[in-house]
Short mmCIF file of N, CA, C and O in Angstrom, two decimals:
data_model
loop_
_atom_site.label_atom_id
_atom_site.label_comp_id
_atom_site.label_asym_id
_atom_site.label_seq_id
_atom_site.Cartn_x
_atom_site.Cartn_y
_atom_site.Cartn_z
N MET A 1000 -127.24 -146.96 -40.46
CA MET A 1000 -126.35 -145.87 -39.89
C MET A 1000 -126.05 -146.14 -38.55
O MET A 1000 -126.95 -146.13 -37.45
N PRO A 1001 -125.36 -146.00 -38.56
CA PRO A 1001 -124.64 -146.21 -37.03
C PRO A 1001 -124.51 -144.91 -35.70
O PRO A 1001 -125.56 -144.02 -36.05
N ILE A 1002 -125.61 -144.70 -34.90
CA ILE A 1002 -126.32 -143.63 -33.57
C ILE A 1002 -124.69 -142.55 -32.82
O ILE A 1002 -123.84 -143.28 -32.87
N PRO A 1003 -124.72 -141.99 -34.12
CA PRO A 1003 -123.35 -140.92 -32.87
C PRO A 1003 -122.94 -141.31 -31.89
O PRO A 1003 -123.82 -141.51 -30.87
N LYS A 1004 -121.54 -140.87 -31.02
CA LYS A 1004 -121.41 -141.56 -29.57
C LYS A 1004 -121.58 -140.24 -29.12
O LYS A 1004 -121.95 -141.14 -27.56
N LEU A 1005 -122.13 -139.18 -29.01
CA LEU A 1005 -122.64 -138.17 -28.47
C LEU A 1005 -124.27 -139.08 -27.97
O LEU A 1005 -125.02 -138.35 -26.56
N ALA A 1006 -124.94 -139.17 -28.83
CA ALA A 1006 -126.59 -139.24 -28.22
C ALA A 1006 -126.00 -140.99 -27.64
O ALA A 1006 -127.34 -141.12 -26.72
N THR A 1007 -125.12 -142.37 -27.35
CA THR A 1007 -125.31 -142.76 -26.82
C THR A 1007 -125.04 -142.86 -25.02
O THR A 1007 -125.29 -143.24 -23.90
N LEU A 1008 -124.39 -141.59 -25.19
CA LEU A 1008 -123.70 -140.43 -24.28
C LEU A 1008 -124.75 -140.24 -23.60
O LEU A 1008 -125.09 -140.14 -22.21
N ILE A 1009 -125.75 -138.98 -24.14
CA ILE A 1009 -126.97 -138.88 -23.50
C ILE A 1009 -128.02 -140.54 -23.22
O ILE A 1009 -128.60 -139.91 -22.26
N GLY A 1010 -128.25 -140.72 -23.97
CA GLY A 1010 -128.61 -141.97 -23.62
C GLY A 1010 -128.22 -143.05 -22.47
O GLY A 1010 -129.31 -143.31 -21.20
N GLY A 1011 -126.93 -143.04 -22.79
CA GLY A 1011 -127.11 -143.70 -20.61
C GLY A 1011 -126.94 -142.92 -19.61
O GLY A 1011 -127.80 -143.27 -18.68
N LEU A 1012 -126.97 -141.04 -19.89
CA LEU A 1012 -127.41 -140.92 -19.30
C LEU A 1012 -129.20 -140.33 -18.72
O LEU A 1012 -129.21 -140.00 -17.51
N LEU A 1013 -129.84 -140.32 -19.66
CA LEU A 1013 -131.30 -140.97 -19.42
C LEU A 1013 -131.61 -141.91 -18.54
O LEU A 1013 -132.61 -142.00 -17.72
N LEU A 1014 -130.90 -142.93 -18.48
CA LEU A 1014 -130.86 -144.43 -17.27
C LEU A 1014 -130.95 -144.30 -16.31
O LEU A 1014 -131.68 -145.16 -15.41
N SER A 1015 -130.56 -143.89 -15.70
CA SER A 1015 -130.06 -142.81 -14.17
C SER A 1015 -130.80 -142.40 -13.65
O SER A 1015 -132.49 -140.92 -15.20
N LYS A 1016 -131.93 -141.97 -12.75
CA LYS A 1016 -132.27 -141.14 -11.96
C LYS A 1016 -131.87 -139.77 -11.83
O LYS A 1016 -132.87 -138.70 -11.92
N GLY A 1017 -130.89 -139.74 -11.37
CA GLY A 1017 -129.74 -138.02 -10.85
C GLY A 1017 -129.65 -137.44 -12.20
O GLY A 1017 -129.52 -136.78 -12.83
N GLY A 1018 -129.16 -138.67 -13.82
CA GLY A 1018 -128.89 -138.50 -15.22
C GLY A 1018 -129.97 -137.47 -15.35
O GLY A 1018 -130.35 -136.26 -16.21
N ARG A 1019 -131.75 -138.13 -15.54
CA ARG A 1019 -133.37 -137.71 -15.95
C ARG A 1019 -133.27 -136.00 -15.10
O ARG A 1019 -133.03 -135.45 -15.95
N ARG A 1020 -132.51 -136.40 -14.00
CA ARG A 1020 -132.71 -134.92 -12.78
C ARG A 1020 -132.14 -133.66 -14.21
O ARG A 1020 -132.43 -132.78 -14.20
N MET A 1021 -131.12 -134.09 -13.88
CA MET A 1021 -129.76 -134.03 -14.96
C MET A 1021 -130.37 -132.57 -16.14
O MET A 1021 -130.28 -131.67 -16.63
N ALA A 1022 -130.74 -133.81 -16.60
CA ALA A 1022 -130.91 -133.34 -18.49
C ALA A 1022 -132.16 -132.99 -18.34
O ALA A 1022 -132.12 -131.75 -19.20
N GLY A 1023 -133.14 -132.93 -17.68
CA GLY A 1023 -134.30 -132.08 -17.39
C GLY A 1023 -134.24 -130.78 -17.15
O GLY A 1023 -134.67 -129.58 -17.27
N ARG A 1024 -132.68 -130.13 -16.36
CA ARG A 1024 -132.83 -129.98 -15.57
C ARG A 1024 -131.43 -128.16 -16.97
O ARG A 1024 -131.49 -127.61 -16.79
N HIS A 1025 -131.00 -129.18 -17.13
CA HIS A 1025 -129.84 -128.21 -18.79
C HIS A 1025 -130.15 -128.90 -20.14
O HIS A 1025 -129.29 -129.53 -20.60
N ALA A 1026 -131.82 -129.43 -20.14
CA ALA A 1026 -132.08 -129.98 -21.44
C ALA A 1026 -132.15 -128.94 -22.58
O ALA A 1026 -131.37 -129.49 -23.47
N GLY A 1027 -131.76 -127.49 -23.11
CA GLY A 1027 -131.43 -126.68 -23.88
C GLY A 1027 -129.91 -126.66 -23.34
O GLY A 1027 -130.01 -126.68 -25.04
N LYS A 1028 -129.02 -126.27 -23.08
CA LYS A 1028 -128.03 -126.44 -23.28
C LYS A 1028 -127.27 -128.21 -23.73
O LYS A 1028 -126.53 -127.63 -24.78
N LEU A 1029 -127.80 -129.31 -23.02
CA LEU A 1029 -127.73 -130.15 -23.94
C LEU A 1029 -127.95 -130.12 -25.45
O LEU A 1029 -126.55 -130.64 -26.20
N ALA A 1030 -128.62 -129.88 -26.02
CA ALA A 1030 -129.52 -129.62 -26.75
C ALA A 1030 -128.18 -128.74 -27.51
O ALA A 1030 -128.40 -129.43 -28.89
N LEU A 1031 -128.00 -127.93 -27.32
CA LEU A 1031 -127.01 -126.61 -28.37
C LEU A 1031 -125.79 -127.42 -27.91
O LEU A 1031 -124.96 -127.25 -29.53
N ALA A 1032 -125.76 -128.12 -27.31
CA ALA A 1032 -124.43 -128.24 -27.17
C ALA A 1032 -124.43 -129.41 -28.45
O ALA A 1032 -123.43 -130.35 -29.62
N THR A 1033 -125.36 -130.62 -28.30
CA THR A 1033 -125.92 -131.32 -29.37
C THR A 1033 -125.22 -130.80 -30.79
O THR A 1033 -125.06 -131.77 -31.00
N LEU A 1034 -125.92 -129.56 -31.29
CA LEU A 1034 -126.39 -129.32 -32.22
C LEU A 1034 -124.93 -128.65 -33.10
O LEU A 1034 -125.43 -128.81 -34.20
N ALA A 1035 -124.75 -127.65 -31.78
CA ALA A 1035 -122.82 -127.70 -32.08
C ALA A 1035 -121.53 -128.41 -32.24
O ALA A 1035 -121.74 -128.40 -34.04
N PHE A 1036 -121.64 -129.09 -31.64
CA PHE A 1036 -121.12 -131.11 -32.59
C PHE A 1036 -121.04 -130.91 -33.10
O PHE A 1036 -120.42 -132.28 -33.85
N GLN A 1037 -122.58 -132.12 -34.09
CA GLN A 1037 -122.87 -131.55 -34.77
C GLN A 1037 -122.42 -131.36 -35.67
O GLN A 1037 -121.98 -131.09 -37.52
N LEU A 1038 -122.40 -129.53 -36.49
CA LEU A 1038 -122.70 -128.82 -36.89
C LEU A 1038 -120.27 -128.73 -37.15
O LEU A 1038 -120.09 -128.25 -38.21
N TRP A 1039 -120.30 -128.90 -35.73
CA TRP A 1039 -118.50 -128.69 -35.82
C TRP A 1039 -117.87 -130.25 -36.94
O TRP A 1039 -117.35 -130.52 -37.43
N GLU A 1040 -118.38 -131.07 -36.81
CA GLU A 1040 -118.30 -133.02 -36.93
C GLU A 1040 -118.17 -132.03 -38.49
O GLU A 1040 -118.16 -132.61 -39.61
N GLN A 1041 -119.49 -131.35 -38.49
CA GLN A 1041 -120.30 -132.15 -40.37
C GLN A 1041 -118.65 -130.74 -41.18
O GLN A 1041 -118.08 -131.25 -42.34
N ARG A 1042 -118.87 -129.49 -40.04
CA ARG A 1042 -117.51 -128.95 -41.63
C ARG A 1042 -115.86 -129.32 -40.47
O ARG A 1042 -114.76 -128.93 -42.12
N GLN A 1043 -115.17 -130.53 -40.52
CA GLN A 1043 -114.49 -131.19 -40.12
C GLN A 1043 -114.09 -131.37 -41.30
O GLN A 1043 -112.69 -131.86 -41.68
N ALA A 1044 -115.58 -132.70 -41.26
CA ALA A 1044 -115.77 -133.82 -43.15
C ALA A 1044 -115.75 -132.66 -44.03
O ALA A 1044 -114.63 -133.06 -44.94
N ALA A 1045 -115.83 -131.16 -44.22
CA ALA A 1045 -115.83 -130.39 -45.33
C ALA A 1045 -114.31 -130.28 -45.53
O ALA A 1045 -114.12 -129.62 -46.83
N LYS A 1046 -113.38 -129.90 -44.78
CA LYS A 1046 -112.56 -129.06 -44.67
C LYS A 1046 -111.41 -130.38 -45.44
O LYS A 1046 -111.01 -129.84 -45.79
N SER A 1047 -111.60 -131.05 -44.81
CA SER A 1047 -110.58 -132.70 -45.62
C SER A 1047 -111.08 -133.54 -46.53
O SER A 1047 -111.40 -134.50 -46.09
N PRO A 1048 -111.85 -133.33 -47.68
CA PRO A 1048 -112.38 -134.51 -48.44
C PRO A 1048 -111.24 -134.78 -49.37
O PRO A 1048 -109.74 -134.72 -49.23
N ALA A 1049 -111.41 -136.38 -49.75
CA ALA A 1049 -111.11 -137.58 -50.20
C ALA A 1049 -109.89 -137.33 -50.94
O ALA A 1049 -110.82 -135.67 -52.07
N ALA A 1050 -108.39 -137.32 -51.34
CA ALA A 1050 -107.80 -136.46 -51.51
C ALA A 1050 -108.20 -137.21 -53.32
O ALA A 1050 -107.87 -138.07 -53.18
N SER A 1051 -108.09 -137.27 -54.53
CA SER A 1051 -107.96 -137.47 -55.11
C SER A 1051 -106.87 -138.05 -55.57
O SER A 1051 -105.65 -137.71 -55.16
N PRO A 1052 -105.77 -139.17 -56.44
CA PRO A 1052 -105.00 -140.17 -57.52
C PRO A 1052 -104.74 -138.84 -57.15
O PRO A 1052 -103.19 -139.41 -57.60
N ASP A 1053 -104.62 -138.00 -58.51
CA ASP A 1053 -103.81 -137.05 -59.52
C ASP A 1053 -102.81 -136.62 -57.95
O ASP A 1053 -101.46 -135.71 -57.83
N ARG A 1054 -103.94 -135.73 -56.81
CA ARG A 1054 -103.56 -134.81 -56.49
C ARG A 1054 -101.86 -135.67 -55.13
O ARG A 1054 -100.92 -135.03 -55.06
N ALA A 1055 -101.46 -136.69 -55.15
CA ALA A 1055 -101.58 -137.46 -54.37
C ALA A 1055 -100.06 -137.74 -54.93
O ALA A 1055 -98.75 -138.03 -54.12
N LYS A 1056 -99.85 -137.41 -55.98
CA LYS A 1056 -98.54 -137.81 -57.49
C LYS A 1056 -98.13 -137.14 -57.46
O LYS A 1056 -96.84 -137.18 -57.35
N HIS A 1057 -99.23 -135.26 -57.94
CA HIS A 1057 -97.54 -134.68 -57.38
C HIS A 1057 -98.18 -133.37 -56.99
O HIS A 1057 -98.88 -132.52 -56.86
N PRO A 1058 -97.75 -132.77 -55.49
CA PRO A 1058 -97.94 -132.44 -54.78
C PRO A 1058 -97.76 -130.58 -55.26
O PRO A 1058 -96.89 -130.39 -55.73
N ARG A 1059 -98.59 -130.50 -55.31
CA ARG A 1059 -97.96 -128.62 -55.26
C ARG A 1059 -97.19 -127.98 -55.18
O ARG A 1059 -96.98 -128.29 -52.98
N ARG A 1060 -95.89 -127.39 -55.13
CA ARG A 1060 -95.09 -127.04 -54.55
C ARG A 1060 -95.04 -125.40 -54.32
O ARG A 1060 -96.38 -124.40 -54.73
N ARG A 1061 -94.56 -125.79 -52.35
CA ARG A 1061 -94.56 -123.75 -52.26
C ARG A 1061 -93.97 -122.49 -53.00
O ARG A 1061 -92.22 -122.89 -53.45
N TRP A 1062 -94.29 -122.01 -52.92
CA TRP A 1062 -93.18 -120.44 -53.47
C TRP A 1062 -92.88 -120.48 -52.75
O TRP A 1062 -92.87 -119.33 -52.09
N SER A 1063 -91.00 -119.91 -52.59
CA SER A 1063 -90.30 -119.32 -51.89
C SER A 1063 -90.60 -118.43 -52.03
O SER A 1063 -89.50 -117.35 -50.44
N GLY A 1064 -90.55 -117.80 -52.63
CA GLY A 1064 -90.35 -115.72 -53.57
C GLY A 1064 -89.07 -115.65 -53.50
O GLY A 1064 -88.82 -114.86 -54.27
N ARG A 1065 -88.42 -116.76 -53.62
CA ARG A 1065 -87.62 -116.64 -54.88
C ARG A 1065 -87.56 -116.32 -56.47
O ARG A 1065 -88.13 -116.70 -57.18
N GLN A 1066 -87.37 -115.63 -57.16
CA GLN A 1066 -86.83 -114.89 -58.49
C GLN A 1066 -85.89 -115.62 -59.62
O GLN A 1066 -85.29 -115.44 -58.66
N VAL A 1067 -85.87 -116.39 -60.15
CA VAL A 1067 -84.58 -116.93 -61.94
C VAL A 1067 -85.41 -116.27 -62.44
O VAL A 1067 -86.03 -115.97 -62.55
#
């Protein structure tokens, strides 16, 4: 399983003394931001499911409102 980009960013932050101090001061905000980012990623993935082959061949036509 690949490590998410956000996890590597926070891990790199914790390697420096100033980064540890900042992370300790803002731990709740970092946790909330991480959770919100993961939720956003999940919703983005759910929005655009893989297109089925039938859909790609015959796209749905838009109704123009014109009565024939």
